[in-house]
PDB file of C-alpha atoms in Angstrom:
ATOM      1  CA  UNK N   1       4.039 -19.668   3.775  1.00 42.00           C
ATOM      2  CA  UNK N   2       6.550 -21.501   4.946  1.00 43.00           C
ATOM      3  CA  UNK N   3       9.227 -21.506   7.401  1.00 42.00           C
ATOM      4  CA  UNK N   4      12.058 -20.454   4.836  1.00 40.00           C
ATOM      5  CA  UNK N   5       9.923 -17.460   3.851  1.00 42.00           C
ATOM      6  CA  UNK N   6       9.110 -16.458   7.046  1.00 41.00           C
ATOM      7  CA  UNK N   7      12.688 -16.115   7.799  1.00 41.00           C
ATOM      8  CA  UNK N   8      13.540 -14.070   4.725  1.00 39.00           C
ATOM      9  CA  UNK N   9      10.936 -11.698   4.732  1.00 44.00           C
ATOM     10  CA  UNK N  10      11.075  -8.643   2.057  1.00 45.00           C
ATOM     11  CA  UNK N  11      11.464  -6.361   4.837  1.00 49.00           C
ATOM     12  CA  UNK N  12      13.482  -5.038   7.872  1.00 49.00           C
ATOM     13  CA  UNK N  13      12.877  -5.257  11.355  1.00 53.00           C
ATOM     14  CA  UNK N  14      12.355  -1.972  13.163  1.00 63.00           C
ATOM     15  CA  UNK N  15      11.569  -3.003  16.938  1.00 79.00           C
ATOM     16  CA  UNK N  16      12.158  -6.825  17.863  1.00 84.00           C
ATOM     17  CA  UNK N  17       9.397  -8.517  17.442  1.00 90.00           C
ATOM     18  CA  UNK N  18       7.191  -6.740  14.832  1.00 95.00           C
ATOM     19  CA  UNK N  19       6.963  -7.342  11.062  1.00 96.00           C
ATOM     20  CA  UNK N  20       5.622  -6.517   7.666  1.00 97.00           C
ATOM     21  CA  UNK N  21       5.786  -8.259   4.931  1.00 97.00           C
ATOM     22  CA  UNK N  22       4.610  -8.055   1.342  1.00 98.00           C
ATOM     23  CA  UNK N  23       3.786 -11.905  -0.248  1.00 98.00           C
ATOM     24  CA  UNK N  24       3.249 -13.662  -3.406  1.00 98.00           C
ATOM     25  CA  UNK N  25       2.254 -16.739  -1.478  1.00 97.00           C
ATOM     26  CA  UNK N  26      -1.050 -17.765   0.662  1.00 97.00           C
ATOM     27  CA  UNK N  27      -1.417 -16.346   3.882  1.00 97.00           C
ATOM     28  CA  UNK N  28      -1.305 -18.522   6.862  1.00 97.00           C
ATOM     29  CA  UNK N  29      -3.274 -16.339   9.305  1.00 96.00           C
ATOM     30  CA  UNK N  30      -2.466 -18.626  12.556  1.00 95.00           C
ATOM     31  CA  UNK N  31       0.893 -18.389  11.811  1.00 96.00           C
ATOM     32  CA  UNK N  32       1.099 -14.574  11.363  1.00 96.00           C
ATOM     33  CA  UNK N  33      -0.697 -14.302  14.918  1.00 95.00           C
ATOM     34  CA  UNK N  34       1.480 -16.912  16.471  1.00 94.00           C
ATOM     35  CA  UNK N  35       4.768 -14.541  15.297  1.00 94.00           C
ATOM     36  CA  UNK N  36       3.437 -11.476  18.246  1.00 93.00           C
ATOM     37  CA  UNK N  37       3.223 -13.227  21.430  1.00 91.00           C
ATOM     38  CA  UNK N  38       5.871 -12.362  24.057  1.00 87.00           C
ATOM     39  CA  UNK N  39       5.097 -13.649  27.499  1.00 88.00           C
ATOM     40  CA  UNK N  40       4.092  -9.985  28.704  1.00 89.00           C
ATOM     41  CA  UNK N  41       0.605 -10.148  26.263  1.00 92.00           C
ATOM     42  CA  UNK N  42      -2.747 -11.568  27.592  1.00 94.00           C
ATOM     43  CA  UNK N  43      -4.177 -11.121  24.395  1.00 96.00           C
ATOM     44  CA  UNK N  44      -4.030 -11.282  20.597  1.00 97.00           C
ATOM     45  CA  UNK N  45      -6.625  -9.391  17.917  1.00 98.00           C
ATOM     46  CA  UNK N  46      -6.210 -10.592  14.289  1.00 98.00           C
ATOM     47  CA  UNK N  47      -7.710  -9.305  11.529  1.00 98.00           C
ATOM     48  CA  UNK N  48      -8.002 -11.712   8.492  1.00 98.00           C
ATOM     49  CA  UNK N  49      -8.845  -9.758   5.484  1.00 98.00           C
ATOM     50  CA  UNK N  50     -10.171 -11.957   2.653  1.00 98.00           C
ATOM     51  CA  UNK N  51     -11.586 -11.418  -1.238  1.00 97.00           C
ATOM     52  CA  UNK N  52     -15.523 -10.908  -1.164  1.00 96.00           C
ATOM     53  CA  UNK N  53     -17.610 -12.238  -3.402  1.00 96.00           C
ATOM     54  CA  UNK N  54     -20.653 -10.279  -3.444  1.00 95.00           C
ATOM     55  CA  UNK N  55     -20.549  -6.028  -3.345  1.00 91.00           C
ATOM     56  CA  UNK N  56     -23.689  -4.590  -3.555  1.00 90.00           C
ATOM     57  CA  UNK N  57     -25.363  -7.097  -5.932  1.00 92.00           C
ATOM     58  CA  UNK N  58     -22.095  -7.527  -7.989  1.00 93.00           C
ATOM     59  CA  UNK N  59     -20.154 -10.589  -8.070  1.00 96.00           C
ATOM     60  CA  UNK N  60     -16.423 -10.227  -8.054  1.00 97.00           C
ATOM     61  CA  UNK N  61     -14.609 -13.218 -10.066  1.00 98.00           C
ATOM     62  CA  UNK N  62     -11.245 -12.771  -8.479  1.00 98.00           C
ATOM     63  CA  UNK N  63      -8.927  -9.700  -7.752  1.00 98.00           C
ATOM     64  CA  UNK N  64      -5.537  -8.525  -8.419  1.00 98.00           C
ATOM     65  CA  UNK N  65      -3.139  -6.833  -6.053  1.00 98.00           C
ATOM     66  CA  UNK N  66      -0.155  -4.865  -6.776  1.00 98.00           C
ATOM     67  CA  UNK N  67       1.686  -2.427  -4.523  1.00 98.00           C
ATOM     68  CA  UNK N  68       4.754   0.508  -5.111  1.00 98.00           C
ATOM     69  CA  UNK N  69       6.749  -2.570  -2.695  1.00 98.00           C
ATOM     70  CA  UNK N  70       9.206  -0.622  -1.090  1.00 98.00           C
ATOM     71  CA  UNK N  71       6.914   2.609  -0.045  1.00 98.00           C
ATOM     72  CA  UNK N  72       4.594   0.275   1.281  1.00 98.00           C
ATOM     73  CA  UNK N  73       6.936  -1.259   3.056  1.00 98.00           C
ATOM     74  CA  UNK N  74       8.159   1.661   4.295  1.00 97.00           C
ATOM     75  CA  UNK N  75       4.640   3.235   5.240  1.00 98.00           C
ATOM     76  CA  UNK N  76       3.781  -0.396   7.008  1.00 98.00           C
ATOM     77  CA  UNK N  77       6.763   0.094   8.975  1.00 97.00           C
ATOM     78  CA  UNK N  78       5.485   4.061   9.969  1.00 97.00           C
ATOM     79  CA  UNK N  79       2.161   2.772  11.035  1.00 98.00           C
ATOM     80  CA  UNK N  80       3.587   0.014  13.357  1.00 98.00           C
ATOM     81  CA  UNK N  81       6.188   2.973  14.750  1.00 97.00           C
ATOM     82  CA  UNK N  82       2.505   5.369  15.457  1.00 98.00           C
ATOM     83  CA  UNK N  83       0.414   2.243  16.430  1.00 98.00           C
ATOM     84  CA  UNK N  84       3.281   1.344  19.756  1.00 97.00           C
ATOM     85  CA  UNK N  85       3.343   5.785  20.331  1.00 97.00           C
ATOM     86  CA  UNK N  86      -0.595   5.279  20.315  1.00 98.00           C
ATOM     87  CA  UNK N  87      -1.429   1.939  21.718  1.00 98.00           C
ATOM     88  CA  UNK N  88      -0.960   0.317  24.671  1.00 97.00           C
ATOM     89  CA  UNK N  89       0.535  -2.894  22.689  1.00 97.00           C
ATOM     90  CA  UNK N  90       3.499  -5.878  22.372  1.00 97.00           C
ATOM     91  CA  UNK N  91       3.802  -6.607  19.158  1.00 97.00           C
ATOM     92  CA  UNK N  92       2.559  -5.930  15.473  1.00 98.00           C
ATOM     93  CA  UNK N  93       2.484  -8.322  12.580  1.00 98.00           C
ATOM     94  CA  UNK N  94       0.951  -7.392   9.392  1.00 98.00           C
ATOM     95  CA  UNK N  95       1.578  -9.187   5.883  1.00 98.00           C
ATOM     96  CA  UNK N  96      -0.423  -8.284   2.906  1.00 98.00           C
ATOM     97  CA  UNK N  97      -0.461 -10.524  -0.685  1.00 98.00           C
ATOM     98  CA  UNK N  98      -0.191  -9.251  -3.686  1.00 98.00           C
ATOM     99  CA  UNK N  99      -0.734 -10.739  -7.672  1.00 98.00           C
ATOM    100  CA  UNK N 100      -4.188 -12.758  -8.255  1.00 98.00           C
ATOM    101  CA  UNK N 101      -5.999 -13.900  -5.553  1.00 98.00           C
ATOM    102  CA  UNK N 102      -9.130 -16.213  -5.368  1.00 98.00           C
ATOM    103  CA  UNK N 103     -12.714 -15.581  -4.036  1.00 98.00           C
ATOM    104  CA  UNK N 104     -12.252 -16.149  -0.376  1.00 97.00           C
ATOM    105  CA  UNK N 105      -8.289 -16.046   0.112  1.00 98.00           C
ATOM    106  CA  UNK N 106      -6.768 -13.960   2.007  1.00 98.00           C
ATOM    107  CA  UNK N 107      -5.558 -10.403   1.129  1.00 98.00           C
ATOM    108  CA  UNK N 108      -4.312  -9.039   4.734  1.00 98.00           C
ATOM    109  CA  UNK N 109      -3.670 -10.398   7.716  1.00 98.00           C
ATOM    110  CA  UNK N 110      -2.694  -7.782  10.762  1.00 98.00           C
ATOM    111  CA  UNK N 111      -2.210  -9.451  14.091  1.00 98.00           C
ATOM    112  CA  UNK N 112      -1.817  -7.208  17.084  1.00 98.00           C
ATOM    113  CA  UNK N 113      -0.671  -8.592  20.828  1.00 97.00           C
ATOM    114  CA  UNK N 114      -0.906  -6.770  23.837  1.00 97.00           C
ATOM    115  CA  UNK N 115      -1.115  -6.997  27.626  1.00 97.00           C
ATOM    116  CA  UNK N 116      -4.606  -6.509  27.707  1.00 96.00           C
ATOM    117  CA  UNK N 117      -7.131  -7.168  25.065  1.00 97.00           C
ATOM    118  CA  UNK N 118      -8.982  -3.363  24.519  1.00 98.00           C
ATOM    119  CA  UNK N 119      -5.735  -2.208  23.277  1.00 98.00           C
ATOM    120  CA  UNK N 120      -5.295  -4.990  20.671  1.00 98.00           C
ATOM    121  CA  UNK N 121      -8.402  -4.416  19.124  1.00 98.00           C
ATOM    122  CA  UNK N 122      -8.283  -0.337  19.190  1.00 98.00           C
ATOM    123  CA  UNK N 123      -4.787  -0.810  17.273  1.00 98.00           C
ATOM    124  CA  UNK N 124      -5.658  -3.266  14.846  1.00 98.00           C
ATOM    125  CA  UNK N 125      -8.779  -1.127  13.777  1.00 98.00           C
ATOM    126  CA  UNK N 126      -6.712   1.992  13.416  1.00 98.00           C
ATOM    127  CA  UNK N 127      -4.148  -0.059  11.965  1.00 98.00           C
ATOM    128  CA  UNK N 128      -6.518  -1.422   9.085  1.00 98.00           C
ATOM    129  CA  UNK N 129      -8.252   1.884   8.564  1.00 97.00           C
ATOM    130  CA  UNK N 130      -4.449   3.622   7.745  1.00 97.00           C
ATOM    131  CA  UNK N 131      -3.359   0.974   5.969  1.00 98.00           C
ATOM    132  CA  UNK N 132      -6.337   0.949   3.334  1.00 97.00           C
ATOM    133  CA  UNK N 133      -5.583   5.582   3.584  1.00 96.00           C
ATOM    134  CA  UNK N 134      -2.127   5.116   2.649  1.00 96.00           C
ATOM    135  CA  UNK N 135      -0.210   2.222   2.089  1.00 98.00           C
ATOM    136  CA  UNK N 136       0.679   2.366  -1.788  1.00 98.00           C
ATOM    137  CA  UNK N 137      -1.125  -1.303  -2.843  1.00 98.00           C
ATOM    138  CA  UNK N 138      -3.948  -1.187  -5.240  1.00 98.00           C
ATOM    139  CA  UNK N 139      -6.804  -3.943  -5.823  1.00 98.00           C
ATOM    140  CA  UNK N 140      -8.506  -4.592  -9.305  1.00 97.00           C
ATOM    141  CA  UNK N 141     -11.798  -6.112  -9.153  1.00 97.00           C
ATOM    142  CA  UNK N 142     -12.522  -8.499 -12.299  1.00 97.00           C
ATOM    143  CA  UNK N 143     -16.319  -9.060 -13.045  1.00 95.00           C
ATOM    144  CA  UNK N 144     -18.115 -11.126 -15.732  1.00 91.00           C
ATOM    145  CA  UNK N 145     -18.303  -8.114 -17.557  1.00 90.00           C
ATOM    146  CA  UNK N 146     -14.890  -6.386 -17.141  1.00 95.00           C
ATOM    147  CA  UNK N 147     -12.589  -5.137 -14.647  1.00 96.00           C
ATOM    148  CA  UNK N 148     -11.926  -1.694 -12.302  1.00 96.00           C
ATOM    149  CA  UNK N 149      -8.653  -0.276 -10.627  1.00 96.00           C
ATOM    150  CA  UNK N 150     -10.653   0.601  -7.257  1.00 95.00           C
ATOM    151  CA  UNK N 151      -9.569   3.953  -5.935  1.00 92.00           C
ATOM    152  CA  UNK N 152      -9.794   4.476  -2.406  1.00 90.00           C
ATOM    153  CA  UNK N 153     -10.143   7.481   0.163  1.00 77.00           C
ATOM    154  CA  UNK N 154      -8.070  10.414  -1.054  1.00 66.00           C
ATOM    155  CA  UNK N 155      -4.737  10.464   1.056  1.00 58.00           C
ATOM    156  CA  UNK N 156      -5.050  13.804   2.866  1.00 52.00           C
ATOM    157  CA  UNK N 157      -1.570  15.496   2.438  1.00 50.00           C
ATOM    158  CA  UNK N 158      -0.670  15.244  -0.979  1.00 60.00           C
ATOM    159  CA  UNK N 159       0.484  17.935  -3.786  1.00 61.00           C
ATOM    160  CA  UNK N 160      -2.707  20.357  -5.366  1.00 50.00           C
TER     161      UNK N 160
ATOM    162  CA  UNK Y   1      17.939  17.141 -14.860  1.00 97.00           C
ATOM    163  CA  UNK Y   2      16.598  13.230 -15.342  1.00 98.00           C
ATOM    164  CA  UNK Y   3      14.090  11.806 -13.130  1.00 98.00           C
ATOM    165  CA  UNK Y   4      12.382   8.447 -13.184  1.00 98.00           C
ATOM    166  CA  UNK Y   5       8.431   8.363 -13.163  1.00 98.00           C
ATOM    167  CA  UNK Y   6       6.951   5.194 -12.025  1.00 98.00           C
ATOM    168  CA  UNK Y   7       3.070   4.368 -12.546  1.00 98.00           C
ATOM    169  CA  UNK Y   8       0.841   1.908 -10.651  1.00 98.00           C
ATOM    170  CA  UNK Y   9      -2.624  -0.351 -10.940  1.00 97.00           C
ATOM    171  CA  UNK Y  10      -5.041   2.595 -13.094  1.00 97.00           C
ATOM    172  CA  UNK Y  11      -2.267   5.114 -13.843  1.00 97.00           C
ATOM    173  CA  UNK Y  12       0.279   2.482 -15.372  1.00 98.00           C
ATOM    174  CA  UNK Y  13      -2.786   1.290 -17.714  1.00 96.00           C
ATOM    175  CA  UNK Y  14      -3.717   4.889 -18.526  1.00 96.00           C
ATOM    176  CA  UNK Y  15      -0.254   5.554 -19.627  1.00 96.00           C
ATOM    177  CA  UNK Y  16       0.375   1.824 -21.105  1.00 96.00           C
ATOM    178  CA  UNK Y  17       4.380   1.993 -19.229  1.00 97.00           C
ATOM    179  CA  UNK Y  18       5.359   1.212 -15.749  1.00 98.00           C
ATOM    180  CA  UNK Y  19       8.108   3.556 -15.697  1.00 98.00           C
ATOM    181  CA  UNK Y  20       9.561   6.471 -17.545  1.00 98.00           C
ATOM    182  CA  UNK Y  21      12.914   8.453 -17.750  1.00 98.00           C
ATOM    183  CA  UNK Y  22      11.136  12.626 -17.342  1.00 98.00           C
ATOM    184  CA  UNK Y  23      13.325  15.836 -18.055  1.00 98.00           C
ATOM    185  CA  UNK Y  24      12.596  18.604 -15.760  1.00 98.00           C
ATOM    186  CA  UNK Y  25      14.588  21.791 -15.108  1.00 98.00           C
ATOM    187  CA  UNK Y  26      16.996  22.645 -12.380  1.00 97.00           C
ATOM    188  CA  UNK Y  27      14.880  23.428  -8.989  1.00 96.00           C
ATOM    189  CA  UNK Y  28      11.548  22.479 -10.113  1.00 98.00           C
ATOM    190  CA  UNK Y  29       9.202  21.213  -7.041  1.00 97.00           C
ATOM    191  CA  UNK Y  30       6.728  18.529  -6.648  1.00 97.00           C
ATOM    192  CA  UNK Y  31       3.768  20.370  -7.820  1.00 96.00           C
ATOM    193  CA  UNK Y  32       5.179  21.934 -11.195  1.00 97.00           C
ATOM    194  CA  UNK Y  33       6.460  18.352 -11.832  1.00 97.00           C
ATOM    195  CA  UNK Y  34       3.222  16.900 -11.768  1.00 95.00           C
ATOM    196  CA  UNK Y  35       1.739  19.187 -13.527  1.00 94.00           C
ATOM    197  CA  UNK Y  36       4.046  18.845 -16.179  1.00 96.00           C
ATOM    198  CA  UNK Y  37       3.977  15.266 -16.063  1.00 96.00           C
ATOM    199  CA  UNK Y  38       0.519  15.049 -16.662  1.00 95.00           C
ATOM    200  CA  UNK Y  39       0.595  17.378 -19.400  1.00 95.00           C
ATOM    201  CA  UNK Y  40       2.991  14.854 -21.187  1.00 96.00           C
ATOM    202  CA  UNK Y  41       0.565  12.199 -20.454  1.00 96.00           C
ATOM    203  CA  UNK Y  42      -3.271  13.744 -21.259  1.00 94.00           C
ATOM    204  CA  UNK Y  43      -4.965  10.131 -20.356  1.00 94.00           C
ATOM    205  CA  UNK Y  44      -3.988  11.164 -16.796  1.00 94.00           C
ATOM    206  CA  UNK Y  45      -5.178  14.297 -16.857  1.00 91.00           C
ATOM    207  CA  UNK Y  46      -8.289  13.099 -18.733  1.00 91.00           C
ATOM    208  CA  UNK Y  47      -9.061   9.746 -16.416  1.00 92.00           C
ATOM    209  CA  UNK Y  48      -7.854  10.840 -12.862  1.00 90.00           C
ATOM    210  CA  UNK Y  49      -7.217  14.628 -13.018  1.00 75.00           C
ATOM    211  CA  UNK Y  50      -6.571  16.201  -8.861  1.00 77.00           C
ATOM    212  CA  UNK Y  51      -7.398  12.702  -7.446  1.00 85.00           C
ATOM    213  CA  UNK Y  52      -4.044  12.051  -8.130  1.00 94.00           C
ATOM    214  CA  UNK Y  53      -1.219  11.208  -5.895  1.00 95.00           C
ATOM    215  CA  UNK Y  54       2.317  12.026  -6.301  1.00 96.00           C
ATOM    216  CA  UNK Y  55       5.644  10.334  -4.142  1.00 98.00           C
ATOM    217  CA  UNK Y  56       9.298  11.764  -4.255  1.00 98.00           C
ATOM    218  CA  UNK Y  57      11.730   8.468  -3.319  1.00 98.00           C
ATOM    219  CA  UNK Y  58       8.719   6.765  -1.852  1.00 98.00           C
ATOM    220  CA  UNK Y  59       7.550   9.421   0.315  1.00 97.00           C
ATOM    221  CA  UNK Y  60       3.968  11.393  -0.069  1.00 97.00           C
ATOM    222  CA  UNK Y  61       4.519  14.848  -1.656  1.00 96.00           C
ATOM    223  CA  UNK Y  62       2.726  18.023  -0.326  1.00 90.00           C
ATOM    224  CA  UNK Y  63       4.161  20.357  -3.556  1.00 93.00           C
ATOM    225  CA  UNK Y  64       6.763  22.505  -2.402  1.00 95.00           C
ATOM    226  CA  UNK Y  65       9.635  20.072  -2.791  1.00 97.00           C
ATOM    227  CA  UNK Y  66      12.572  20.588  -4.801  1.00 98.00           C
ATOM    228  CA  UNK Y  67      13.255  17.683  -7.031  1.00 98.00           C
ATOM    229  CA  UNK Y  68      16.681  16.645  -7.771  1.00 98.00           C
ATOM    230  CA  UNK Y  69      18.372  14.800 -10.367  1.00 98.00           C
ATOM    231  CA  UNK Y  70      18.076  10.949 -10.445  1.00 98.00           C
ATOM    232  CA  UNK Y  71      14.792  11.344  -8.034  1.00 98.00           C
ATOM    233  CA  UNK Y  72      12.152   8.716  -8.256  1.00 98.00           C
ATOM    234  CA  UNK Y  73       9.157   9.757  -8.938  1.00 98.00           C
ATOM    235  CA  UNK Y  74       5.928   8.118  -7.983  1.00 98.00           C
ATOM    236  CA  UNK Y  75       2.050   9.047  -9.409  1.00 97.00           C
ATOM    237  CA  UNK Y  76      -0.624   6.912  -8.467  1.00 97.00           C
ATOM    238  CA  UNK Y  77      -4.505   7.132  -7.543  1.00 96.00           C
ATOM    239  CA  UNK Y  78      -5.608   6.773  -4.170  1.00 95.00           C
ATOM    240  CA  UNK Y  79      -4.637   3.565  -2.627  1.00 97.00           C
ATOM    241  CA  UNK Y  80      -6.747   0.325  -2.388  1.00 97.00           C
ATOM    242  CA  UNK Y  81      -5.000  -2.263  -0.579  1.00 97.00           C
ATOM    243  CA  UNK Y  82      -6.632  -4.352   2.436  1.00 96.00           C
TER     244      UNK Y  82
END
């Protein structure tokens, strides 16, 4: 990601120092992590989620990610606010890639800085679990013999 | 009244469109709207049924929200980002 793109995110920053974005460009993991390091922090935990080639013996050729962009950004912002309320953390940065991703390319980065590492680990784990449950982004897996839109865990509170 | 209905991923492929305009009676709630949309697009009902999620104006709906003219509705499968 270029500096220009970083300065022009597709999202509004709610807590200064936090950010959440969707991008069609490759994600520079280190750059995401370095954007959230205030002086009172002592540790940053970063998740680098990338495209897996083999799932239970089946080979993936590539993935396509699609988002309901405005709602995805709202939900990402909400997750960060909730993380601040639940964990002793300083800042959070989340960037999710969209479009076609090759094997090994980074699909999502979540970086959490905190005064102490324990809260950063816990918050990062909580954030990816919730992102996969509530943020409206979908992946299509393309195999040699076909393709399928993956369905995640069902969101608890919805219309029956 | 008229609303927009958006589809994504698997629901967009099942419907063959990413966005439609849909007519609803005044005071229709989320649950009723969902039923009407599934009736209008049998593939959605056939392939996904009760597992579909529903949003009104970019917020998850729980069922009794009243829909207004011009609202943006969305129907999609359980999310799978990450």
